[in-house]
Each structure stands twice: as C-alpha cells, then as structure tokens.
Amino acid sequence: MTQRIKLLTLAQADVTRLIDLCFPAMDAATPLILGQVDHALRGTDFQNLRDDAQLVLAEALNNVVEHAYASTTLGAVALRVESVTDQLEIHLTDWGNPFPSSTIPEGRNPNPNDLSEGGYGWFLIRSLTSEIRYSRKIGRNCLSLIFSV
C-alpha cells in the first residue's frame, strides 16, 4: 500500500508525497523502481502520465548508473515522487560524479538515417517533461523532472 503524505510548503502549494525510496544504483533495480512508481501513480490525477514518467525515469536512472557512478562499483539513488498542485515531480538524488560543466546535456534530435544506439536519452527526457532542474549540492546531484497535467 502506498502511503500518501500531505505536506505544506512555504509557497502553500498542495503537496502529496506519492513515493520515497533509496536504493542501489544498479541496472537490476530499475524495473523494480519503475513498477513501484507506476503503482503509486495509479488512481491519481497523473494516471495519464504513467507511460511518460516510466520512460523519463528509466532514462534518468540509466544515466545515473552509467555516468554518475561510472568510476565506482557501488552507489545509491534517492527517489521522491510528489504531486505538487497540478504537477507531477520526480526528484532524484545521487552522490556520484557531477554532470560535466554542472549542466544537463541538451540532447540530440534522433536522425532516422542513423541507427546508432544511445545518445538520445536527454532528447527524450526534455521532450516528455515540462521542466527540468539540476543542481549540485555538497557532493550530491539533485535532478527534478517535472510534468504538467
């Protein structure tokens, strides 16, 4: 059963925490996490965003495993999914390597003539979200992926 917690922010926004997890940064954990997030979104105002949230989260988690923890064999990821007024917010925190230049990649538009694998994740993430926030704080990467209804 998913526990929903009502929170009040300084802006007095209506915030409901849908899921809050910490797990190992491993490819094997991703399907389990995606399943839990999908379950948490069922029956909410964001039910129609379930597929988009799954794709975006899978890409973001893959980036954490592949890039943030590229130089280590063990790492952790914290995940918080919230309903904030009329937005779905997915917050990821990891303690791995920062993005180069401390900015998220632009992402490249897929070329149908180029069948190469990879390199389109950020294009997909940017296409499916309404807003992306990134910051590096005290050795942590904080990524927020926001979807508007």
Short mmCIF file of C-alpha atoms in Angstrom, two decimals, residues 50-110:
data_model
loop_
_atom_site.label_atom_id
_atom_site.label_comp_id
_atom_site.label_asym_id
_atom_site.label_seq_id
_atom_site.Cartn_x
_atom_site.Cartn_y
_atom_site.Cartn_z
CA ARG A 50 2.38 6.92 -16.25
CA ASP A 51 4.00 5.96 -19.58
CA ASP A 52 5.89 9.26 -19.91
CA ALA A 53 7.06 9.06 -16.31
CA GLN A 54 8.28 5.48 -16.86
CA LEU A 55 10.31 6.42 -19.96
CA VAL A 56 11.83 9.52 -18.39
CA LEU A 57 12.66 7.80 -15.11
CA ALA A 58 14.21 4.80 -16.88
CA GLU A 59 16.46 7.11 -18.92
CA ALA A 60 17.43 9.18 -15.88
CA LEU A 61 18.23 6.10 -13.78
CA ASN A 62 20.27 4.65 -16.63
CA ASN A 63 22.28 7.89 -16.74
CA VAL A 64 22.94 7.72 -13.00
CA VAL A 65 24.20 4.14 -13.23
CA GLU A 66 26.24 4.71 -16.41
CA HIS A 67 27.67 8.16 -15.77
CA ALA A 68 27.33 9.36 -12.17
CA TYR A 69 28.73 6.11 -10.79
CA ALA A 70 30.94 5.23 -13.77
CA SER A 71 34.11 5.29 -11.67
CA THR A 72 32.75 3.20 -8.80
CA THR A 73 31.07 -0.14 -8.33
CA LEU A 74 28.64 0.93 -5.61
CA GLY A 75 26.30 3.88 -5.29
CA ALA A 76 22.88 4.89 -4.09
CA VAL A 77 19.94 6.80 -5.51
CA ALA A 78 17.18 8.53 -3.56
CA LEU A 79 13.84 8.94 -5.31
CA ARG A 80 10.90 11.10 -4.29
CA VAL A 81 7.73 11.40 -6.38
CA GLU A 82 5.29 14.15 -5.46
CA SER A 83 2.07 15.66 -6.63
CA VAL A 84 2.51 19.44 -6.36
CA THR A 85 -0.76 21.22 -7.15
CA ASP A 86 -1.18 20.35 -10.87
CA GLN A 87 2.29 18.94 -11.48
CA LEU A 88 3.98 15.57 -11.04
CA GLU A 89 7.52 15.96 -9.76
CA ILE A 90 10.15 13.24 -9.76
CA HIS A 91 13.23 14.08 -7.71
CA LEU A 92 16.41 12.00 -7.98
CA THR A 93 19.45 12.44 -5.76
CA ASP A 94 22.75 10.61 -6.17
CA TRP A 95 26.23 11.00 -4.72
CA GLY A 96 28.13 10.23 -7.91
CA ASN A 97 30.06 12.32 -10.42
CA PRO A 98 28.51 15.67 -11.41
CA PHE A 99 27.40 16.49 -14.94
CA PRO A 100 30.24 17.93 -16.99
CA SER A 101 30.22 21.74 -16.56
CA SER A 102 27.48 21.21 -13.94
CA THR A 103 24.77 21.43 -16.60
CA ILE A 104 22.46 18.77 -18.01
CA PRO A 105 23.05 17.81 -21.65
CA GLU A 106 20.92 19.38 -24.36
CA GLY A 107 20.12 16.06 -26.01
CA ARG A 108 20.21 15.46 -29.72
CA ASN A 109 17.29 15.03 -32.04
CA PRO A 110 17.17 11.45 -33.40
#
